[in-house]
Structures are given as C-alpha cells and as structure tokens.
GROMACS .gro file of C-alpha atoms in nm:
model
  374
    1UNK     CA    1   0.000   0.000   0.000
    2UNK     CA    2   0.317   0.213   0.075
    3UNK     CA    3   0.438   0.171  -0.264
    4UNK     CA    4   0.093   0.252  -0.417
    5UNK     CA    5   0.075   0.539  -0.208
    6UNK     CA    6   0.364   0.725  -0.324
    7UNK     CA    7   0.362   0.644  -0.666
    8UNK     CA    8   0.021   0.725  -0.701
    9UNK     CA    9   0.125   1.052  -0.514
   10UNK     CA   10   0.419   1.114  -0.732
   11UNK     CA   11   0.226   1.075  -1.053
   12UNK     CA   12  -0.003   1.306  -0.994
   13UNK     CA   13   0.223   1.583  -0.844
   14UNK     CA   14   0.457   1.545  -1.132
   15UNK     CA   15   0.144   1.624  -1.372
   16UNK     CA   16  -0.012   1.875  -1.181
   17UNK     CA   17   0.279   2.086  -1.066
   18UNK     CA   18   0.593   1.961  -1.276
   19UNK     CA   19   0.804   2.282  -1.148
   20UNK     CA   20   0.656   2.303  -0.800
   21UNK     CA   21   0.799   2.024  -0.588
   22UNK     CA   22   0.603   2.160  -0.254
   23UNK     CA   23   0.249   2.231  -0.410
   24UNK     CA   24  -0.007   2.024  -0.277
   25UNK     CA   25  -0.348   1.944  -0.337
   26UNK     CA   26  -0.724   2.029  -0.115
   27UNK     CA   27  -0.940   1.819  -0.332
   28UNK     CA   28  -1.320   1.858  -0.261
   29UNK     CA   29  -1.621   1.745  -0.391
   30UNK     CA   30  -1.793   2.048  -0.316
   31UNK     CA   31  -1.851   2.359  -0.606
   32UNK     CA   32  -1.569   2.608  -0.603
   33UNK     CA   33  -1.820   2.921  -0.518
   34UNK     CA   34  -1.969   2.723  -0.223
   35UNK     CA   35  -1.891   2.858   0.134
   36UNK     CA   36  -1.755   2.614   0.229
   37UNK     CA   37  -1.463   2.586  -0.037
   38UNK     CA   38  -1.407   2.981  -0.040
   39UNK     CA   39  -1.358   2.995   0.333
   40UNK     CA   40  -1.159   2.641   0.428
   41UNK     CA   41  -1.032   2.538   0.159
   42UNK     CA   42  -0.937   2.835  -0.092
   43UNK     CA   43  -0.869   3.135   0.162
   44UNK     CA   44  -0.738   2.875   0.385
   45UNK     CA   45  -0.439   2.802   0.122
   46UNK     CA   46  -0.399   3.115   0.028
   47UNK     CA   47  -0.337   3.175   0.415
   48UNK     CA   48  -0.088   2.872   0.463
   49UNK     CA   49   0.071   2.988   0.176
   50UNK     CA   50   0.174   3.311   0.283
   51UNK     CA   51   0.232   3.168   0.654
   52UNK     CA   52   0.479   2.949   0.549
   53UNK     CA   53   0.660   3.158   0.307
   54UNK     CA   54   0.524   2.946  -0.009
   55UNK     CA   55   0.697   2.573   0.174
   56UNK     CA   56   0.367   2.463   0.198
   57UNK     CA   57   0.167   2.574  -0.121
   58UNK     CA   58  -0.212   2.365  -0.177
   59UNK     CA   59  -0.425   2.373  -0.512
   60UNK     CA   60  -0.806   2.352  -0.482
   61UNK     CA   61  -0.944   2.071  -0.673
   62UNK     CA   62  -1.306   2.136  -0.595
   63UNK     CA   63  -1.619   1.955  -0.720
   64UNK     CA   64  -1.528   1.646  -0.700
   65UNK     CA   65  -1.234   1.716  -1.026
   66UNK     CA   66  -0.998   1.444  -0.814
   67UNK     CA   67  -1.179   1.264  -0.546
   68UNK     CA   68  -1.596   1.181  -0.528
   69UNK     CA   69  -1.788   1.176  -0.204
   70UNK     CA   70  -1.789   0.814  -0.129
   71UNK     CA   71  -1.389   0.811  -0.228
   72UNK     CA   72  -1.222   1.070  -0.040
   73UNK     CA   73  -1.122   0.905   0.249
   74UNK     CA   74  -0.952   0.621   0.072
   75UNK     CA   75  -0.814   0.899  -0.170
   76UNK     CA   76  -0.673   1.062   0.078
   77UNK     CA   77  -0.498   0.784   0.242
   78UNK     CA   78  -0.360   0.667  -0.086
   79UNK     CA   79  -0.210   1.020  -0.117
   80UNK     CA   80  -0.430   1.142  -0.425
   81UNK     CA   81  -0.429   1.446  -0.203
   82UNK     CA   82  -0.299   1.575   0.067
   83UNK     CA   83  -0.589   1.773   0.200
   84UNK     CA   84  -1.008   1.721   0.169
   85UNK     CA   85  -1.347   1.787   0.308
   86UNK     CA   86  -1.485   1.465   0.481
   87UNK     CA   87  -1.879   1.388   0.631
   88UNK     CA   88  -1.837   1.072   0.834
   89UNK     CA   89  -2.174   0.990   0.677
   90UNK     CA   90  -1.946   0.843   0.332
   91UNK     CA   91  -1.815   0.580   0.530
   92UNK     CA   92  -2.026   0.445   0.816
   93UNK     CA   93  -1.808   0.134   0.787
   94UNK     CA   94  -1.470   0.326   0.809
   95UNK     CA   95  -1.569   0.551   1.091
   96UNK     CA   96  -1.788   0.418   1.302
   97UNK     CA   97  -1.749   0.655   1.616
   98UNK     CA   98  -1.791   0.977   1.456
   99UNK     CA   99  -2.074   0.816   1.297
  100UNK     CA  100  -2.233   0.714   1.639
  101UNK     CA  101  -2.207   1.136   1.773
  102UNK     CA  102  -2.359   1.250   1.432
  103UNK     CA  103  -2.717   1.306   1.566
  104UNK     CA  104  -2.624   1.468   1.878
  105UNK     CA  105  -2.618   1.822   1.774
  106UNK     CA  106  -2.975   1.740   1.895
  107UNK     CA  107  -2.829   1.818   2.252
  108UNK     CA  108  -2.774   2.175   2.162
  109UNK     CA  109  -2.859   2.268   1.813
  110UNK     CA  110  -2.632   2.589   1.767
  111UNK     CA  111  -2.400   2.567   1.496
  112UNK     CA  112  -2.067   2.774   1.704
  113UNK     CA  113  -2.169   2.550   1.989
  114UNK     CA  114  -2.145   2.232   1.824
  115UNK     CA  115  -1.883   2.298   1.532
  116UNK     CA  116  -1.627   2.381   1.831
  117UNK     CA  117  -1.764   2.121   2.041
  118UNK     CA  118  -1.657   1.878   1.739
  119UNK     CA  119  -1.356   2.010   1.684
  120UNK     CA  120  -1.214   1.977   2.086
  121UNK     CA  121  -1.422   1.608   2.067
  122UNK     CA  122  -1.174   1.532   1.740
  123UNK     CA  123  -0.853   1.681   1.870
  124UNK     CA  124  -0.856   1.521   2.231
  125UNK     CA  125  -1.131   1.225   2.262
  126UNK     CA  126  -0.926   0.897   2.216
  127UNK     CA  127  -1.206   0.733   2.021
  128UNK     CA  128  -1.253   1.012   1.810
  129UNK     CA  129  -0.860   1.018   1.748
  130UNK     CA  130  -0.823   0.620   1.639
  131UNK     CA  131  -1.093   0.657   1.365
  132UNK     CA  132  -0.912   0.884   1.170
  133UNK     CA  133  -0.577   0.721   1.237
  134UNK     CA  134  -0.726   0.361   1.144
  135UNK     CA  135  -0.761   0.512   0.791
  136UNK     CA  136  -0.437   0.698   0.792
  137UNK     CA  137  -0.550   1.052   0.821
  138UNK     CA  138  -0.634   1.310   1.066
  139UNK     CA  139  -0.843   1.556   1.143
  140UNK     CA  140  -0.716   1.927   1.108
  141UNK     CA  141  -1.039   2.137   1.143
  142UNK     CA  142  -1.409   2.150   1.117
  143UNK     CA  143  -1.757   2.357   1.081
  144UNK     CA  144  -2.112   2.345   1.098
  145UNK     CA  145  -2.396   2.435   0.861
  146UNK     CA  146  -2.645   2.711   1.029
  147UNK     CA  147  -2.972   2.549   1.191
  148UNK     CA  148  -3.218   2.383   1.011
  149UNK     CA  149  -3.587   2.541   0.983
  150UNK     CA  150  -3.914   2.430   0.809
  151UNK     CA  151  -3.994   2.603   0.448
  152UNK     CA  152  -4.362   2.539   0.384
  153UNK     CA  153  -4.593   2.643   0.137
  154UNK     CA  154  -4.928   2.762   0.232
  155UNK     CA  155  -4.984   2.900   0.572
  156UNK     CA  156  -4.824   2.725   0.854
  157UNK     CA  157  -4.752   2.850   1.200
  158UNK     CA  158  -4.787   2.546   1.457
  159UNK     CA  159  -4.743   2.161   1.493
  160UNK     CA  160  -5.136   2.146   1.436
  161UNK     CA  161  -5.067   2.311   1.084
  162UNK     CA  162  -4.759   2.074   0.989
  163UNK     CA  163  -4.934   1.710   1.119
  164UNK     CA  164  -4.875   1.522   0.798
  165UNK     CA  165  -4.662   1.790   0.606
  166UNK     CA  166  -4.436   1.608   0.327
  167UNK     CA  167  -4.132   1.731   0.471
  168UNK     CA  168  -3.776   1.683   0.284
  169UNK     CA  169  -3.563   1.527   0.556
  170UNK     CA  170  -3.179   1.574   0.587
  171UNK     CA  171  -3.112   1.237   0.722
  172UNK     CA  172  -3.184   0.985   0.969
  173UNK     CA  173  -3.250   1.150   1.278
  174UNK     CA  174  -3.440   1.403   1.153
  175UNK     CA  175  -3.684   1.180   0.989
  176UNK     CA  176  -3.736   0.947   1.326
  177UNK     CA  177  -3.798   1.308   1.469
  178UNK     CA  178  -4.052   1.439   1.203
  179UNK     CA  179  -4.232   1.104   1.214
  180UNK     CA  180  -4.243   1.115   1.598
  181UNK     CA  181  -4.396   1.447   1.569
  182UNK     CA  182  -4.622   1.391   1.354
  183UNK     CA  183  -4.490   1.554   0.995
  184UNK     CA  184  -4.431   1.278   0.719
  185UNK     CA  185  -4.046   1.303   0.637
  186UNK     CA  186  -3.967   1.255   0.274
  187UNK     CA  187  -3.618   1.092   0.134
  188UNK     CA  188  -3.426   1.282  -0.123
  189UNK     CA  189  -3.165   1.489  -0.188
  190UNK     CA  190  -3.153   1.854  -0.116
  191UNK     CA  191  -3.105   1.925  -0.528
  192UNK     CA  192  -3.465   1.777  -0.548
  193UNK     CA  193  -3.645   2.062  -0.282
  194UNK     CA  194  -3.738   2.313  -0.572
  195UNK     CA  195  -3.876   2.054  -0.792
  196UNK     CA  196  -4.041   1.878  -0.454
  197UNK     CA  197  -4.212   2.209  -0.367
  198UNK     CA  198  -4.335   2.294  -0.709
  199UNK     CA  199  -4.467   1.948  -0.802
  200UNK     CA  200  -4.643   1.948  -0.471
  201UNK     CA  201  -4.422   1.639  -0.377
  202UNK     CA  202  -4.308   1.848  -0.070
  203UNK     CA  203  -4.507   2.090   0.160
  204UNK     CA  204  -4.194   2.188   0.331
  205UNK     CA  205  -3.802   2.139   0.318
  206UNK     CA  206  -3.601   2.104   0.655
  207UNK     CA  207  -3.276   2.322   0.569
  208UNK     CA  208  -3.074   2.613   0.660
  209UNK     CA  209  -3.275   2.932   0.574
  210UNK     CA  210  -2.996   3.022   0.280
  211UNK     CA  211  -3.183   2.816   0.105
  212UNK     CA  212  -3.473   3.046   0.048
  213UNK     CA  213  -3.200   3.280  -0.219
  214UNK     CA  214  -2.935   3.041  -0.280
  215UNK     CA  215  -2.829   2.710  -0.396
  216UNK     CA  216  -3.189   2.547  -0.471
  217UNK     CA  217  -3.374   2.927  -0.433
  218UNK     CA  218  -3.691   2.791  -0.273
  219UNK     CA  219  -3.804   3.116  -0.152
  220UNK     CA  220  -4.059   3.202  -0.473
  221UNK     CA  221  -4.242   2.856  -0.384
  222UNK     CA  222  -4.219   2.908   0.003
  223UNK     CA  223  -4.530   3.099   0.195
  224UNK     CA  224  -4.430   3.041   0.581
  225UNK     CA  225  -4.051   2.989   0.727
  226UNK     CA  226  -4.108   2.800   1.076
  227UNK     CA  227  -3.849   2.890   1.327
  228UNK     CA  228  -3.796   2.494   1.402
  229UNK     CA  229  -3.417   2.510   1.522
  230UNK     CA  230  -3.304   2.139   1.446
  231UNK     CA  231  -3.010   2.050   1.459
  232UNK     CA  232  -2.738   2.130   1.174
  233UNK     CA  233  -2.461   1.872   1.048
  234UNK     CA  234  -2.234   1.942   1.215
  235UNK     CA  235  -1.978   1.618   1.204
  236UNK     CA  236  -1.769   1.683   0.875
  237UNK     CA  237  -1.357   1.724   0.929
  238UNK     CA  238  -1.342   2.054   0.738
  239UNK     CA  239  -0.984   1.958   0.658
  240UNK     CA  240  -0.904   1.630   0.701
  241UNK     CA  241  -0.500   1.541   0.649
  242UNK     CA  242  -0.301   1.245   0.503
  243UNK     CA  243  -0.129   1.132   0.803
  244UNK     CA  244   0.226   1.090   0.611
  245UNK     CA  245   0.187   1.421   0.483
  246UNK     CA  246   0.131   1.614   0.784
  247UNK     CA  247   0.412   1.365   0.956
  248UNK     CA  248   0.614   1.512   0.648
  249UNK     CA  249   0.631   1.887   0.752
  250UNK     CA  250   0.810   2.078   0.986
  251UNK     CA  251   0.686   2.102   1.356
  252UNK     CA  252   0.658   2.511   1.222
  253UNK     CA  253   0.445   2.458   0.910
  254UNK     CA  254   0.186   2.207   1.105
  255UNK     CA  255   0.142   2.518   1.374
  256UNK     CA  256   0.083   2.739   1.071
  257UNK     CA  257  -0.181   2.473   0.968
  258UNK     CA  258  -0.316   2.444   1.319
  259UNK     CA  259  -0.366   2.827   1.331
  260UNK     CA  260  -0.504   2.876   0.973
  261UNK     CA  261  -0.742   2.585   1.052
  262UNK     CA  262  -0.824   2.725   1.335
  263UNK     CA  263  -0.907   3.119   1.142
  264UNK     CA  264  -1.104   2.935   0.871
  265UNK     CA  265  -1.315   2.783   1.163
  266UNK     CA  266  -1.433   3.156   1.269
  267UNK     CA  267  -1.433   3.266   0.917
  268UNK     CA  268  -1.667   2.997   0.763
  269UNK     CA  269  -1.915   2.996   1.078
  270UNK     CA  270  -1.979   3.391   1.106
  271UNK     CA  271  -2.029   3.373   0.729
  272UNK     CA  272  -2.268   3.113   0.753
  273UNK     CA  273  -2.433   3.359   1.058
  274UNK     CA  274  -2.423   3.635   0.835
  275UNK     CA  275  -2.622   3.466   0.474
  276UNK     CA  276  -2.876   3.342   0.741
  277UNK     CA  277  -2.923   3.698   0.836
  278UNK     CA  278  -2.949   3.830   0.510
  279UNK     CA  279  -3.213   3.561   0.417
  280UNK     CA  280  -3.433   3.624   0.700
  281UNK     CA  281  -3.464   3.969   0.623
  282UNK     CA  282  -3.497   3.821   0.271
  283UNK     CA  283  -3.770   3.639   0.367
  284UNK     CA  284  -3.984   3.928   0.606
  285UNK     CA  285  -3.878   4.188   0.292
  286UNK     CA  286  -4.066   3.957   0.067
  287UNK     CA  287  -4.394   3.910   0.260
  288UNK     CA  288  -4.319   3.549   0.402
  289UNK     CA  289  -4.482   3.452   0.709
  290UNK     CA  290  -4.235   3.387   0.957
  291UNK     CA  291  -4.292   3.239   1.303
  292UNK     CA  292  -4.137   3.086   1.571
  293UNK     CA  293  -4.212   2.724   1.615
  294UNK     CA  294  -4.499   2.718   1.867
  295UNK     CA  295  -4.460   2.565   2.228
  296UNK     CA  296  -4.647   2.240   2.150
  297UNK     CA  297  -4.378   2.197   1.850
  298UNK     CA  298  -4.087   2.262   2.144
  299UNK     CA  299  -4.219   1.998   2.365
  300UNK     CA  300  -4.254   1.779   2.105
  301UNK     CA  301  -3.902   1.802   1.990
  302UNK     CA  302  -3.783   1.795   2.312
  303UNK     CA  303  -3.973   1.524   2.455
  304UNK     CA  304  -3.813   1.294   2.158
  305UNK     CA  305  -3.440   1.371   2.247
  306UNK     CA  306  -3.499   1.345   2.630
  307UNK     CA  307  -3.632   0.972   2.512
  308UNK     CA  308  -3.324   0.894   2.364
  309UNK     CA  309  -3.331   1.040   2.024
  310UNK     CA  310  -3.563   0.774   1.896
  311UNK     CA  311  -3.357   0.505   1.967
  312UNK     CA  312  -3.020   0.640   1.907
  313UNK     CA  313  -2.795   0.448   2.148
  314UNK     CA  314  -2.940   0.109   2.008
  315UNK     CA  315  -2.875   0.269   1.654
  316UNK     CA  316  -2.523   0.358   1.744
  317UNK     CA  317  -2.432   0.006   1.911
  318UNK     CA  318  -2.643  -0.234   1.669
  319UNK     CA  319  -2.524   0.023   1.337
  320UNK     CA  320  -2.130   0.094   1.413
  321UNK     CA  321  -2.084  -0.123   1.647
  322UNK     CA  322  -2.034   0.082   1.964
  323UNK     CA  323  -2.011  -0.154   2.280
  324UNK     CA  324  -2.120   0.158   2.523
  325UNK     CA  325  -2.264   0.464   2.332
  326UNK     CA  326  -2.436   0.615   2.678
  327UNK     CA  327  -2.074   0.629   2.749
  328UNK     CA  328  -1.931   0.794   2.437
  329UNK     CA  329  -2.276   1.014   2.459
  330UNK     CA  330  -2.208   1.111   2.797
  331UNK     CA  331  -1.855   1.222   2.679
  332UNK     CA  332  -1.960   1.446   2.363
  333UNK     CA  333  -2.186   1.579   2.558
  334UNK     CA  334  -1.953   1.745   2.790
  335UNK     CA  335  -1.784   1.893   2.541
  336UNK     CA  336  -2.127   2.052   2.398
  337UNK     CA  337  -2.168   2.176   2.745
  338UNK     CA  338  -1.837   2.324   2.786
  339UNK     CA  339  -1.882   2.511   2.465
  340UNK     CA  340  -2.170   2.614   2.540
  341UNK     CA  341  -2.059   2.744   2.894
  342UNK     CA  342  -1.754   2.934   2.657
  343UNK     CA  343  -1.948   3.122   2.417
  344UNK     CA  344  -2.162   3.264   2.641
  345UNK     CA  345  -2.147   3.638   2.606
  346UNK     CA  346  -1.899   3.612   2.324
  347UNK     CA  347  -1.962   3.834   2.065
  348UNK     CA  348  -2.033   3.603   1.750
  349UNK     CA  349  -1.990   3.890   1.537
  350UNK     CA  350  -1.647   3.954   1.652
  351UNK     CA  351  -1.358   3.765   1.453
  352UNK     CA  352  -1.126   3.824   1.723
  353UNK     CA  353  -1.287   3.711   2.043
  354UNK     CA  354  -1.401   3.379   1.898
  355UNK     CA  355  -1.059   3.346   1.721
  356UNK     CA  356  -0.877   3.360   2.083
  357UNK     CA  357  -1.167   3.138   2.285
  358UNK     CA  358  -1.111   2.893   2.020
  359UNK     CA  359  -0.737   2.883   2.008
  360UNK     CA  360  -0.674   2.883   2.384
  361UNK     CA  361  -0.916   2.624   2.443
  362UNK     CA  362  -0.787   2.393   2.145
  363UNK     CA  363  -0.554   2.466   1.874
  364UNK     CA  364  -0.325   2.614   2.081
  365UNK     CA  365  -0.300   2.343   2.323
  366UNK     CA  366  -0.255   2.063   2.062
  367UNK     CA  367   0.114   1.955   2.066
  368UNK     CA  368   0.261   1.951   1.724
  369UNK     CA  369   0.530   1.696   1.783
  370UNK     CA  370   0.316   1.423   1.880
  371UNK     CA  371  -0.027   1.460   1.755
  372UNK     CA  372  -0.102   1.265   1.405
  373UNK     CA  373   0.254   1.130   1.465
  374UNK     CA  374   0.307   0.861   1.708
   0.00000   0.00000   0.00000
C-alpha cells in the first residue's frame, strides 16, 4: 500500500505541478463558489501559503475534479491528495465513532456551539482520534452548517398546521424526529427541494434558511418559514490530512496549519451567521410569514431527544458497532456543554474574540510533535 501510495502521489504531483515540488493538493467534492470551499479550503491556502513563506503551497481541486464523495477518504490515504473535506456519513463502515455522535447536535442545536464542540471532541477524545488514524489521516479542522428550519408552502404556524406535512428530511434522525412528531419526512436529496415544492411532492423542506436565495432558491415557492431550530450537520472534518503528509512537515508549518485551521473555523461559521441573516430579512422583505415554532412543536421536539433520540444508542451500538454509546454520549456531551458554557457572552460577530476562545481552548494546546505522529 506504501508503494501505491507514493507512486500514485508522485504521478499526480509530477502532472499537476511539474516545477513546483512543494504544491499540494485540497481536493473537494464540493462547487468552487460554495462557502464552504471559499472559506476552508481556498482562503485557507492562500493563508498557509503566505504563513509558510510558499513551503507549503495547496491547489483547490473542488467539485469532485480528483476525489468523489464516497472516495475521499480512501483517496486521501492513498495520497491522491494531501488535504479534503470529509462527512463521516461516506463511510459508516470506516468511521464508526464519529458516525455514532452524528445526531447529537440534537443536545444543543447551535452551529458555534457544536462545530467547536466537534472540533475539541476530534482533537482530544481517544475514540474520536483512532478513527481517523485507522484510515491513515487526521483531522485538522471542522464547521457546521447554520440550523435547520421548516420552508412550507401555504400557511403554517404550529405543529397542528404541519401534522402530515411532506417534509424533505436531511437524514436519519431528523426523519425518526418528524415522524415522531407527527410531519411525514420525505427521502431525497436537497437538489430535489425546488422541484419537490413545485410538483407538490413536498409541503416543506427542513434546511438552513440560505436556502430560500441560494443554492436550490426555494423562496418564490415558500409561503411560511417556521423557526424549528433542528439541529445542523455538524460532524464533517473541514480539513481532514493524510497522516504521512502532515508527519512530512516541519513542527513550524503544522502550527501554521493548526492556526489557519483554526481562522477558517471563525471565518466559515460567522459567514454562515451572516447569509442566514441576510435571508431572514430576505424572507420578512418579501412578505413570508415567519414564526417561531410554537410551544407544542418545542415539547414535542424535546420530549423525543430526552427519550433517547428515537432510539439512538441502540442505533449507534447495533449500526457501528459501539459496545457503550451512553458512554461515548455522555462524553460528547460534555464537550457541547463546555462550549456552550464558553461562548456565552462572546460576541459572535467579533472575529477576534471567537478566534482567541477557540485557540486557547484547542488549537493552541494541541502539541505539534506528537499529535497525528506517534
């Protein structure tokens, strides 16, 4: 696998960059204007490249031009890249702990909350720490989309209104929610909400509220926005390493990436903040109804993930194999609180304040000489 590894590494460096022995490659299977590639992947190497004086120089491969979804991880591990995006939901098998903590943004369903909680759960939880190393990577930084909210068409303002709504569902848990509720969770991909909504397929689409103007633009079909507040995904390594590649660099040059990781962290969540913003208004601006979700809707929610998430632990033990997930539960879970207990009062709006509570509470304390290397 060694020998595979670097020659498949070597072939493509040598066609890619035949005059640039130190470029490297971010390869992502997400669109080059998405916020997610212009914030940690893009302006992240533009960053490491001026940090480290141009040693450490990365190309963007974005939408999928190297590596698809399903193949990252192994692509990564194979050295195809050095560098990628990677949702623990593309390999269940692979990564079966991360997998387990995916639905438990449920807990505390605010993105800054849970996309530091993840990263300080990644960095130090032991667990966490051996499913990225059994696939020869590591993980180097993270995010979180904004909070999901209902879309409807027609008028809808409580749980009474959205009892058997065909609701687009984002995944697992939030379909064993919606049918708990009462609201009748439909399967398909988020490309297929504008369609959904216009064909009548869909009455409403669980998703962050950029939706409404970008990506799918479901605001023209959408009457009513309902403040619902589930949780986002939260559980993707925004940057995910090859293991002999970081083990390659300088103790320097992985501080620069530690630091740059940890700036494209603020950068990508307070830009997801601020298109959420700008859509709400979008949304009041353009005569949408918009309403928090009503108290019967809150107790309903809640009442499923103080039951266990509709059956989450057996999920997590009988799906990836996890002998004790009240145990590994119990652990994320502290680390939600904690964030949750270190953002209070910080200013979300200010780069610099959640730049240094994030830093001092994680990047700063990871040890460059022996994390990702022994």
């Amino acid at each position: 696998m060694r020998f595979r590894k670097t020659l498949m590494a070597g072939v493509f460096l040598a066609i890619a960059t035949p005059a640039q022995a130190e470029q490297y490659s971010i390869a992502t299977f997400i669109g080059p204007t998405h916020i997610i590639t212009r914030y940690q992947h893009q302006e992240f190497a533009d960053n490491v490249r001026d940090a480290t004086g141009g040693e450490i120089d990365f190309e963007v491969f974005a939408g999928g031009a190297l590596l698809p979804p399903t193949g990252t991880l192994e692509g990564i591990s194979n050295g195809v890249a050095q560098v990628s995006v990677m949702p623990p939901t593309y390999a269940p098998s692979a990564l079966p702990v991360l997998n387990a903590v995916s639905d438990l943004g449920w807990l505390k369903p605010d993105s800054f909350v849970l996309a530091f909680a993840y990263a300080d759960f990644n960095f130090n939880d032991e667990a966490a720490k051996q499913d990225w190393k059994n696939n020869g990577v590591l993980y180097g930084a993270g995010h979180a989309t904004p909070v999901y909210h209902l879309m409807c068409t027609g008028e809808r303002t409580s749980l009474e209104d959205l009892q058997g709504a065909k609701t687009r569902s984002p995944g697992a848990s939030y379909a064993r929610v919606m049918t708990d509720i009462g609201l009748s969770p439909v399967n398909i991909s988020s490309s297929e909400s504008y369609t959904g909504l216009e064909r009548g397929a869909l009455d409403c689409v669980a998703a962050d509220l950029t939706f409404l103007v970008s990506g799918q633009k479901i605001g023209d079909l959408v009457d009513s926005v309902v403040l619902a507040n589930f949780m986002p995904y939260f559980s993707s390594a925004g940057l995910m390493y090859d293991r002999d590649f970081w083990q390659g660099i300088s103790d320097e040059n992985r501080r620069h990436l530690l630091d740059e990781g940890a700036l494209s962290m603020v950068r990508l969540q307070m830009a997801y903040a601020k298109e959420v913003e700008d859509a709400l208004q979008w949304a009041k601006d353009n005569g949408k109804t918009v309403v928090e979700a009503d108290a019967a809707f809150k107790d309903a929610v809640q009442a499923w993930v103080d039951g266990g998430l509709g059956g989450g632990a057996d999920i997590a033990k009988e799906k990836f194999g996890i002998e004790d997930p009240d145990s590994l539960f119990s652990s994320f879970a502290e680390y939600v609180a904690k964030w949750e207990g270190l953002l209070a009062g910080v200013d979300r709006k200010d780069e610099d304040a959640l730049l240094a509570v994030l830093k001092e509470n994680i990047f700063d304390k990871v040890d460059v000489k022996t994390y990702g290397v022994d």
